[in-house]
Amino acid sequence: MNILLIIVLLIVLVFIIGLFSKKSYAIQRDIIVDKPKQDVFNYLKFLKNQDHYSKWVMTDPNMKKTFTGTDGTVGFIYAWNGNKKAGEGEQEITNIVEGEKLDIEVRFVRPFAGLAQTPFTTTALSPHQTKVTWGASSTLKYPMNLMLLFMNMEKMLGKDIEISLVNMKNILEEGVITSL
């Protein structure tokens, strides 16, 4: 009986800690691409191009995809329904600052419901060199924020973004479509 009481108290303690722990995360990664800024931006703004560079899309080559609207424009929606690793959700272009920034809202259905902002920005370093920055941020409601106690989002998502950025760089610089 004492062991059961200790287990219950530990569980209650974790939920109490969740009330006071962080509820959001924000990360970003960048890469230098040896291409003019407008060329890079023109590639990034088409969400269907993620099929060739996004680590997450590549986790399930057989995922079902549906598209609503005109790719590369505000309001375009790329929806997916994949295996256990890929999950289900959709991403929508919510804002475009031509040649500068692409705002994307990602709405997850499974493995769990969630909402994230994943902007891309392009910055010219020279006429033929561009810095691409890809971010990801989200706020998790209680008790889902408890996951942030046990998961290092910076490390977990950061690594996937880095892989995707390298894939994108290879495509833009060398015309090579890579896989995982």
mmCIF file with all atom_site columns, C-alpha atoms in Angstrom:
data_model
loop_
_atom_site.group_PDB
_atom_site.id
_atom_site.type_symbol
_atom_site.label_atom_id
_atom_site.label_alt_id
_atom_site.label_comp_id
_atom_site.label_asym_id
_atom_site.label_entity_id
_atom_site.label_seq_id
_atom_site.pdbx_PDB_ins_code
_atom_site.Cartn_x
_atom_site.Cartn_y
_atom_site.Cartn_z
_atom_site.occupancy
_atom_site.B_iso_or_equiv
_atom_site.pdbx_formal_charge
_atom_site.auth_seq_id
_atom_site.auth_comp_id
_atom_site.auth_asym_id
_atom_site.auth_atom_id
_atom_site.pdbx_PDB_model_num
ATOM 1   C CA . MET A 1 1   ? 0.000  0.000  0.000   1.00 0.00 ? 1   MET A CA 1
ATOM 2   C CA . ASN A 1 2   ? 2.883  2.402  0.768   1.00 0.00 ? 2   ASN A CA 1
ATOM 3   C CA . ILE A 1 3   ? 4.392  1.825  -2.679  1.00 0.00 ? 3   ILE A CA 1
ATOM 4   C CA . LEU A 1 4   ? 1.067  2.598  -4.361  1.00 0.00 ? 4   LEU A CA 1
ATOM 5   C CA . LEU A 1 5   ? 0.766  5.815  -2.337  1.00 0.00 ? 5   LEU A CA 1
ATOM 6   C CA . ILE A 1 6   ? 4.306  6.863  -3.307  1.00 0.00 ? 6   ILE A CA 1
ATOM 7   C CA . ILE A 1 7   ? 3.558  6.232  -7.004  1.00 0.00 ? 7   ILE A CA 1
ATOM 8   C CA . VAL A 1 8   ? 0.346  8.271  -6.823  1.00 0.00 ? 8   VAL A CA 1
ATOM 9   C CA . LEU A 1 9   ? 2.160  11.117 -5.047  1.00 0.00 ? 9   LEU A CA 1
ATOM 10  C CA . LEU A 1 10  ? 4.909  11.129 -7.691  1.00 0.00 ? 10  LEU A CA 1
ATOM 11  C CA . ILE A 1 11  ? 2.339  11.324 -10.477 1.00 0.00 ? 11  ILE A CA 1
ATOM 12  C CA . VAL A 1 12  ? 0.506  14.150 -8.716  1.00 0.00 ? 12  VAL A CA 1
ATOM 13  C CA . LEU A 1 13  ? 3.827  15.938 -8.200  1.00 0.00 ? 13  LEU A CA 1
ATOM 14  C CA . VAL A 1 14  ? 4.642  15.740 -11.924 1.00 0.00 ? 14  VAL A CA 1
ATOM 15  C CA . PHE A 1 15  ? 1.240  17.251 -12.790 1.00 0.00 ? 15  PHE A CA 1
ATOM 16  C CA . ILE A 1 16  ? 1.749  20.037 -10.248 1.00 0.00 ? 16  ILE A CA 1
ATOM 17  C CA . ILE A 1 17  ? 5.193  20.787 -11.691 1.00 0.00 ? 17  ILE A CA 1
ATOM 18  C CA . GLY A 1 18  ? 3.533  20.974 -15.123 1.00 0.00 ? 18  GLY A CA 1
ATOM 19  C CA . LEU A 1 19  ? 1.393  23.854 -13.908 1.00 0.00 ? 19  LEU A CA 1
ATOM 20  C CA . PHE A 1 20  ? 4.523  25.947 -13.368 1.00 0.00 ? 20  PHE A CA 1
ATOM 21  C CA . SER A 1 21  ? 6.864  24.686 -16.090 1.00 0.00 ? 21  SER A CA 1
ATOM 22  C CA . LYS A 1 22  ? 7.435  26.182 -19.527 1.00 0.00 ? 22  LYS A CA 1
ATOM 23  C CA . LYS A 1 23  ? 4.681  25.853 -22.065 1.00 0.00 ? 23  LYS A CA 1
ATOM 24  C CA . SER A 1 24  ? 6.463  26.858 -25.242 1.00 0.00 ? 24  SER A CA 1
ATOM 25  C CA . TYR A 1 25  ? 9.585  26.319 -27.293 1.00 0.00 ? 25  TYR A CA 1
ATOM 26  C CA . ALA A 1 26  ? 11.276 28.162 -30.139 1.00 0.00 ? 26  ALA A CA 1
ATOM 27  C CA . ILE A 1 27  ? 14.219 26.987 -32.190 1.00 0.00 ? 27  ILE A CA 1
ATOM 28  C CA . GLN A 1 28  ? 15.870 27.961 -35.437 1.00 0.00 ? 28  GLN A CA 1
ATOM 29  C CA . ARG A 1 29  ? 18.649 26.803 -37.664 1.00 0.00 ? 29  ARG A CA 1
ATOM 30  C CA . ASP A 1 30  ? 20.312 28.378 -40.659 1.00 0.00 ? 30  ASP A CA 1
ATOM 31  C CA . ILE A 1 31  ? 22.495 27.430 -43.575 1.00 0.00 ? 31  ILE A CA 1
ATOM 32  C CA . ILE A 1 32  ? 24.384 29.299 -46.285 1.00 0.00 ? 32  ILE A CA 1
ATOM 33  C CA . VAL A 1 33  ? 23.361 28.474 -49.859 1.00 0.00 ? 33  VAL A CA 1
ATOM 34  C CA . ASP A 1 34  ? 25.556 29.485 -52.783 1.00 0.00 ? 34  ASP A CA 1
ATOM 35  C CA . LYS A 1 35  ? 22.681 30.822 -54.874 1.00 0.00 ? 35  LYS A CA 1
ATOM 36  C CA . PRO A 1 36  ? 21.045 34.242 -55.262 1.00 0.00 ? 36  PRO A CA 1
ATOM 37  C CA . LYS A 1 37  ? 18.430 35.081 -52.647 1.00 0.00 ? 37  LYS A CA 1
ATOM 38  C CA . GLN A 1 38  ? 15.502 35.264 -55.072 1.00 0.00 ? 38  GLN A CA 1
ATOM 39  C CA . ASP A 1 39  ? 16.331 31.819 -56.524 1.00 0.00 ? 39  ASP A CA 1
ATOM 40  C CA . VAL A 1 40  ? 16.406 30.318 -53.030 1.00 0.00 ? 40  VAL A CA 1
ATOM 41  C CA . PHE A 1 41  ? 13.188 32.041 -51.968 1.00 0.00 ? 41  PHE A CA 1
ATOM 42  C CA . ASN A 1 42  ? 11.424 30.977 -55.160 1.00 0.00 ? 42  ASN A CA 1
ATOM 43  C CA . TYR A 1 43  ? 12.255 27.357 -54.335 1.00 0.00 ? 43  TYR A CA 1
ATOM 44  C CA . LEU A 1 44  ? 11.264 27.549 -50.654 1.00 0.00 ? 44  LEU A CA 1
ATOM 45  C CA . LYS A 1 45  ? 7.898  29.221 -51.174 1.00 0.00 ? 45  LYS A CA 1
ATOM 46  C CA . PHE A 1 46  ? 6.532  26.164 -52.970 1.00 0.00 ? 46  PHE A CA 1
ATOM 47  C CA . LEU A 1 47  ? 5.599  23.744 -50.184 1.00 0.00 ? 47  LEU A CA 1
ATOM 48  C CA . LYS A 1 48  ? 5.477  20.798 -52.590 1.00 0.00 ? 48  LYS A CA 1
ATOM 49  C CA . ASN A 1 49  ? 9.277  21.148 -52.892 1.00 0.00 ? 49  ASN A CA 1
ATOM 50  C CA . GLN A 1 50  ? 9.502  19.879 -49.307 1.00 0.00 ? 50  GLN A CA 1
ATOM 51  C CA . ASP A 1 51  ? 8.892  16.427 -50.779 1.00 0.00 ? 51  ASP A CA 1
ATOM 52  C CA . HIS A 1 52  ? 12.521 16.574 -51.916 1.00 0.00 ? 52  HIS A CA 1
ATOM 53  C CA . TYR A 1 53  ? 14.265 17.982 -48.848 1.00 0.00 ? 53  TYR A CA 1
ATOM 54  C CA . SER A 1 54  ? 12.177 17.663 -45.685 1.00 0.00 ? 54  SER A CA 1
ATOM 55  C CA . LYS A 1 55  ? 13.282 14.864 -43.368 1.00 0.00 ? 55  LYS A CA 1
ATOM 56  C CA . TRP A 1 56  ? 9.736  14.611 -42.045 1.00 0.00 ? 56  TRP A CA 1
ATOM 57  C CA . VAL A 1 57  ? 8.143  14.124 -45.472 1.00 0.00 ? 57  VAL A CA 1
ATOM 58  C CA . MET A 1 58  ? 10.760 11.489 -46.310 1.00 0.00 ? 58  MET A CA 1
ATOM 59  C CA . THR A 1 59  ? 9.840  9.363  -43.274 1.00 0.00 ? 59  THR A CA 1
ATOM 60  C CA . ASP A 1 60  ? 6.926  7.909  -45.263 1.00 0.00 ? 60  ASP A CA 1
ATOM 61  C CA . PRO A 1 61  ? 7.312  7.771  -49.053 1.00 0.00 ? 61  PRO A CA 1
ATOM 62  C CA . ASN A 1 62  ? 3.766  6.364  -49.295 1.00 0.00 ? 62  ASN A CA 1
ATOM 63  C CA . MET A 1 63  ? 1.968  9.054  -47.294 1.00 0.00 ? 63  MET A CA 1
ATOM 64  C CA . LYS A 1 64  ? -1.248 10.400 -48.735 1.00 0.00 ? 64  LYS A CA 1
ATOM 65  C CA . LYS A 1 65  ? -1.078 14.093 -49.633 1.00 0.00 ? 65  LYS A CA 1
ATOM 66  C CA . THR A 1 66  ? -3.755 16.568 -50.592 1.00 0.00 ? 66  THR A CA 1
ATOM 67  C CA . PHE A 1 67  ? -3.305 20.131 -51.753 1.00 0.00 ? 67  PHE A CA 1
ATOM 68  C CA . THR A 1 68  ? -5.712 23.034 -51.554 1.00 0.00 ? 68  THR A CA 1
ATOM 69  C CA . GLY A 1 69  ? -5.142 26.325 -53.355 1.00 0.00 ? 69  GLY A CA 1
ATOM 70  C CA . THR A 1 70  ? -2.205 27.519 -55.404 1.00 0.00 ? 70  THR A CA 1
ATOM 71  C CA . ASP A 1 71  ? 1.227  26.476 -54.161 1.00 0.00 ? 71  ASP A CA 1
ATOM 72  C CA . GLY A 1 72  ? 3.534  29.384 -53.411 1.00 0.00 ? 72  GLY A CA 1
ATOM 73  C CA . THR A 1 73  ? 0.659  31.699 -52.430 1.00 0.00 ? 73  THR A CA 1
ATOM 74  C CA . VAL A 1 74  ? -0.980 32.660 -49.135 1.00 0.00 ? 74  VAL A CA 1
ATOM 75  C CA . GLY A 1 75  ? -3.700 30.167 -48.230 1.00 0.00 ? 75  GLY A CA 1
ATOM 76  C CA . PHE A 1 76  ? -2.112 27.149 -49.903 1.00 0.00 ? 76  PHE A CA 1
ATOM 77  C CA . ILE A 1 77  ? -2.558 24.032 -47.754 1.00 0.00 ? 77  ILE A CA 1
ATOM 78  C CA . TYR A 1 78  ? -0.400 20.897 -47.946 1.00 0.00 ? 78  TYR A CA 1
ATOM 79  C CA . ALA A 1 79  ? -2.078 18.115 -45.942 1.00 0.00 ? 79  ALA A CA 1
ATOM 80  C CA . TRP A 1 80  ? -0.578 14.719 -45.202 1.00 0.00 ? 80  TRP A CA 1
ATOM 81  C CA . ASN A 1 81  ? -1.653 11.436 -43.659 1.00 0.00 ? 81  ASN A CA 1
ATOM 82  C CA . GLY A 1 82  ? 1.194  9.035  -43.162 1.00 0.00 ? 82  GLY A CA 1
ATOM 83  C CA . ASN A 1 83  ? 2.556  6.174  -41.139 1.00 0.00 ? 83  ASN A CA 1
ATOM 84  C CA . LYS A 1 84  ? 3.220  6.247  -37.403 1.00 0.00 ? 84  LYS A CA 1
ATOM 85  C CA . LYS A 1 85  ? 6.409  8.305  -37.827 1.00 0.00 ? 85  LYS A CA 1
ATOM 86  C CA . ALA A 1 86  ? 4.973  10.863 -40.266 1.00 0.00 ? 86  ALA A CA 1
ATOM 87  C CA . GLY A 1 87  ? 1.653  11.295 -38.493 1.00 0.00 ? 87  GLY A CA 1
ATOM 88  C CA . GLU A 1 88  ? -1.139 13.421 -39.875 1.00 0.00 ? 88  GLU A CA 1
ATOM 89  C CA . GLY A 1 89  ? -1.641 17.135 -40.263 1.00 0.00 ? 89  GLY A CA 1
ATOM 90  C CA . GLU A 1 90  ? -1.469 20.071 -42.599 1.00 0.00 ? 90  GLU A CA 1
ATOM 91  C CA . GLN A 1 91  ? 0.623  23.138 -43.206 1.00 0.00 ? 91  GLN A CA 1
ATOM 92  C CA . GLU A 1 92  ? -0.614 26.411 -44.602 1.00 0.00 ? 92  GLU A CA 1
ATOM 93  C CA . ILE A 1 93  ? 1.193  29.414 -46.031 1.00 0.00 ? 93  ILE A CA 1
ATOM 94  C CA . THR A 1 94  ? -0.128 32.258 -43.864 1.00 0.00 ? 94  THR A CA 1
ATOM 95  C CA . ASN A 1 95  ? 2.046  35.145 -45.055 1.00 0.00 ? 95  ASN A CA 1
ATOM 96  C CA . ILE A 1 96  ? 4.629  35.923 -47.708 1.00 0.00 ? 96  ILE A CA 1
ATOM 97  C CA . VAL A 1 97  ? 7.011  38.858 -47.767 1.00 0.00 ? 97  VAL A CA 1
ATOM 98  C CA . GLU A 1 98  ? 8.261  38.332 -51.310 1.00 0.00 ? 98  GLU A CA 1
ATOM 99  C CA . GLY A 1 99  ? 11.926 37.389 -51.408 1.00 0.00 ? 99  GLY A CA 1
ATOM 100 C CA . GLU A 1 100 ? 12.283 37.741 -47.628 1.00 0.00 ? 100 GLU A CA 1
ATOM 101 C CA . LYS A 1 101 ? 10.007 35.596 -45.477 1.00 0.00 ? 101 LYS A CA 1
ATOM 102 C CA . LEU A 1 102 ? 7.538  32.730 -45.697 1.00 0.00 ? 102 LEU A CA 1
ATOM 103 C CA . ASP A 1 103 ? 5.256  32.114 -42.698 1.00 0.00 ? 103 ASP A CA 1
ATOM 104 C CA . ILE A 1 104 ? 3.838  28.616 -42.377 1.00 0.00 ? 104 ILE A CA 1
ATOM 105 C CA . GLU A 1 105 ? 1.388  27.341 -39.782 1.00 0.00 ? 105 GLU A CA 1
ATOM 106 C CA . VAL A 1 106 ? 1.545  23.602 -39.135 1.00 0.00 ? 106 VAL A CA 1
ATOM 107 C CA . ARG A 1 107 ? -1.508 21.926 -37.631 1.00 0.00 ? 107 ARG A CA 1
ATOM 108 C CA . PHE A 1 108 ? -0.862 18.428 -36.290 1.00 0.00 ? 108 PHE A CA 1
ATOM 109 C CA . VAL A 1 109 ? -3.630 15.855 -35.904 1.00 0.00 ? 109 VAL A CA 1
ATOM 110 C CA . ARG A 1 110 ? -1.621 12.823 -34.838 1.00 0.00 ? 110 ARG A CA 1
ATOM 111 C CA . PRO A 1 111 ? 0.323  11.471 -33.068 1.00 0.00 ? 111 PRO A CA 1
ATOM 112 C CA . PHE A 1 112 ? -1.149 14.323 -31.012 1.00 0.00 ? 112 PHE A CA 1
ATOM 113 C CA . ALA A 1 113 ? -2.942 17.567 -31.810 1.00 0.00 ? 113 ALA A CA 1
ATOM 114 C CA . GLY A 1 114 ? -0.778 20.652 -31.933 1.00 0.00 ? 114 GLY A CA 1
ATOM 115 C CA . LEU A 1 115 ? -0.052 23.929 -33.660 1.00 0.00 ? 115 LEU A CA 1
ATOM 116 C CA . ALA A 1 116 ? 3.347  25.286 -34.684 1.00 0.00 ? 116 ALA A CA 1
ATOM 117 C CA . GLN A 1 117 ? 4.753  28.235 -36.589 1.00 0.00 ? 117 GLN A CA 1
ATOM 118 C CA . THR A 1 118 ? 7.601  27.363 -38.971 1.00 0.00 ? 118 THR A CA 1
ATOM 119 C CA . PRO A 1 119 ? 8.867  30.465 -40.775 1.00 0.00 ? 119 PRO A CA 1
ATOM 120 C CA . PHE A 1 120 ? 11.580 30.582 -43.427 1.00 0.00 ? 120 PHE A CA 1
ATOM 121 C CA . THR A 1 121 ? 13.634 33.714 -43.998 1.00 0.00 ? 121 THR A CA 1
ATOM 122 C CA . THR A 1 122 ? 16.195 34.432 -46.692 1.00 0.00 ? 122 THR A CA 1
ATOM 123 C CA . THR A 1 123 ? 18.972 36.993 -46.287 1.00 0.00 ? 123 THR A CA 1
ATOM 124 C CA . ALA A 1 124 ? 21.376 37.957 -49.075 1.00 0.00 ? 124 ALA A CA 1
ATOM 125 C CA . LEU A 1 125 ? 24.994 37.736 -47.930 1.00 0.00 ? 125 LEU A CA 1
ATOM 126 C CA . SER A 1 126 ? 26.263 38.593 -51.419 1.00 0.00 ? 126 SER A CA 1
ATOM 127 C CA . PRO A 1 127 ? 24.706 38.580 -54.891 1.00 0.00 ? 127 PRO A CA 1
ATOM 128 C CA . HIS A 1 128 ? 25.301 34.810 -55.079 1.00 0.00 ? 128 HIS A CA 1
ATOM 129 C CA . GLN A 1 129 ? 25.064 33.692 -51.464 1.00 0.00 ? 129 GLN A CA 1
ATOM 130 C CA . THR A 1 130 ? 21.977 33.432 -49.237 1.00 0.00 ? 130 THR A CA 1
ATOM 131 C CA . LYS A 1 131 ? 21.439 32.619 -45.597 1.00 0.00 ? 131 LYS A CA 1
ATOM 132 C CA . VAL A 1 132 ? 18.306 30.530 -45.065 1.00 0.00 ? 132 VAL A CA 1
ATOM 133 C CA . THR A 1 133 ? 16.823 30.464 -41.566 1.00 0.00 ? 133 THR A CA 1
ATOM 134 C CA . TRP A 1 134 ? 14.140 27.922 -40.661 1.00 0.00 ? 134 TRP A CA 1
ATOM 135 C CA . GLY A 1 135 ? 12.395 28.227 -37.330 1.00 0.00 ? 135 GLY A CA 1
ATOM 136 C CA . ALA A 1 136 ? 9.859  26.273 -35.327 1.00 0.00 ? 136 ALA A CA 1
ATOM 137 C CA . SER A 1 137 ? 7.869  27.461 -32.342 1.00 0.00 ? 137 SER A CA 1
ATOM 138 C CA . SER A 1 138 ? 4.823  26.290 -30.466 1.00 0.00 ? 138 SER A CA 1
ATOM 139 C CA . THR A 1 139 ? 2.921  26.658 -27.235 1.00 0.00 ? 139 THR A CA 1
ATOM 140 C CA . LEU A 1 140 ? 1.630  23.533 -25.544 1.00 0.00 ? 140 LEU A CA 1
ATOM 141 C CA . LYS A 1 141 ? -1.379 23.701 -23.257 1.00 0.00 ? 141 LYS A CA 1
ATOM 142 C CA . TYR A 1 142 ? -1.376 22.021 -19.871 1.00 0.00 ? 142 TYR A CA 1
ATOM 143 C CA . PRO A 1 143 ? -0.948 19.032 -19.444 1.00 0.00 ? 143 PRO A CA 1
ATOM 144 C CA . MET A 1 144 ? 0.673  18.543 -22.877 1.00 0.00 ? 144 MET A CA 1
ATOM 145 C CA . ASN A 1 145 ? 3.459  20.905 -21.774 1.00 0.00 ? 145 ASN A CA 1
ATOM 146 C CA . LEU A 1 146 ? 4.658  18.065 -19.528 1.00 0.00 ? 146 LEU A CA 1
ATOM 147 C CA . MET A 1 147 ? 6.323  16.645 -22.654 1.00 0.00 ? 147 MET A CA 1
ATOM 148 C CA . LEU A 1 148 ? 8.727  19.604 -22.564 1.00 0.00 ? 148 LEU A CA 1
ATOM 149 C CA . LEU A 1 149 ? 10.041 18.322 -19.231 1.00 0.00 ? 149 LEU A CA 1
ATOM 150 C CA . PHE A 1 150 ? 11.167 15.088 -20.849 1.00 0.00 ? 150 PHE A CA 1
ATOM 151 C CA . MET A 1 151 ? 11.934 16.055 -24.459 1.00 0.00 ? 151 MET A CA 1
ATOM 152 C CA . ASN A 1 152 ? 14.725 18.324 -25.656 1.00 0.00 ? 152 ASN A CA 1
ATOM 153 C CA . MET A 1 153 ? 12.924 20.041 -28.543 1.00 0.00 ? 153 MET A CA 1
ATOM 154 C CA . GLU A 1 154 ? 16.016 22.094 -29.389 1.00 0.00 ? 154 GLU A CA 1
ATOM 155 C CA . LYS A 1 155 ? 18.049 18.945 -29.966 1.00 0.00 ? 155 LYS A CA 1
ATOM 156 C CA . MET A 1 156 ? 15.291 16.764 -31.425 1.00 0.00 ? 156 MET A CA 1
ATOM 157 C CA . LEU A 1 157 ? 13.748 19.220 -33.899 1.00 0.00 ? 157 LEU A CA 1
ATOM 158 C CA . GLY A 1 158 ? 17.000 21.080 -34.490 1.00 0.00 ? 158 GLY A CA 1
ATOM 159 C CA . LYS A 1 159 ? 18.678 17.964 -35.874 1.00 0.00 ? 159 LYS A CA 1
ATOM 160 C CA . ASP A 1 160 ? 15.773 17.287 -38.243 1.00 0.00 ? 160 ASP A CA 1
ATOM 161 C CA . ILE A 1 161 ? 15.773 20.892 -39.473 1.00 0.00 ? 161 ILE A CA 1
ATOM 162 C CA . GLU A 1 162 ? 19.548 20.729 -40.030 1.00 0.00 ? 162 GLU A CA 1
ATOM 163 C CA . ILE A 1 163 ? 19.201 17.548 -42.125 1.00 0.00 ? 163 ILE A CA 1
ATOM 164 C CA . SER A 1 164 ? 16.413 19.145 -44.150 1.00 0.00 ? 164 SER A CA 1
ATOM 165 C CA . LEU A 1 165 ? 18.422 22.327 -44.731 1.00 0.00 ? 165 LEU A CA 1
ATOM 166 C CA . VAL A 1 166 ? 21.428 20.349 -45.966 1.00 0.00 ? 166 VAL A CA 1
ATOM 167 C CA . ASN A 1 167 ? 19.134 18.445 -48.351 1.00 0.00 ? 167 ASN A CA 1
ATOM 168 C CA . MET A 1 168 ? 17.692 21.738 -49.621 1.00 0.00 ? 168 MET A CA 1
ATOM 169 C CA . LYS A 1 169 ? 21.176 23.226 -50.059 1.00 0.00 ? 169 LYS A CA 1
ATOM 170 C CA . ASN A 1 170 ? 22.319 20.199 -52.085 1.00 0.00 ? 170 ASN A CA 1
ATOM 171 C CA . ILE A 1 171 ? 19.297 20.474 -54.358 1.00 0.00 ? 171 ILE A CA 1
ATOM 172 C CA . LEU A 1 172 ? 19.742 24.192 -54.964 1.00 0.00 ? 172 LEU A CA 1
ATOM 173 C CA . GLU A 1 173 ? 23.507 24.132 -55.431 1.00 0.00 ? 173 GLU A CA 1
ATOM 174 C CA . GLU A 1 174 ? 24.003 20.816 -57.181 1.00 0.00 ? 174 GLU A CA 1
ATOM 175 C CA . GLY A 1 175 ? 20.583 19.774 -58.439 1.00 0.00 ? 175 GLY A CA 1
ATOM 176 C CA . VAL A 1 176 ? 20.884 16.632 -56.310 1.00 0.00 ? 176 VAL A CA 1
ATOM 177 C CA . ILE A 1 177 ? 17.755 15.289 -54.654 1.00 0.00 ? 177 ILE A CA 1
ATOM 178 C CA . THR A 1 178 ? 18.870 13.470 -51.545 1.00 0.00 ? 178 THR A CA 1
ATOM 179 C CA . SER A 1 179 ? 17.122 10.929 -49.365 1.00 0.00 ? 179 SER A CA 1
ATOM 180 C CA . LEU A 1 180 ? 17.545 9.832  -45.775 1.00 0.00 ? 180 LEU A CA 1
#
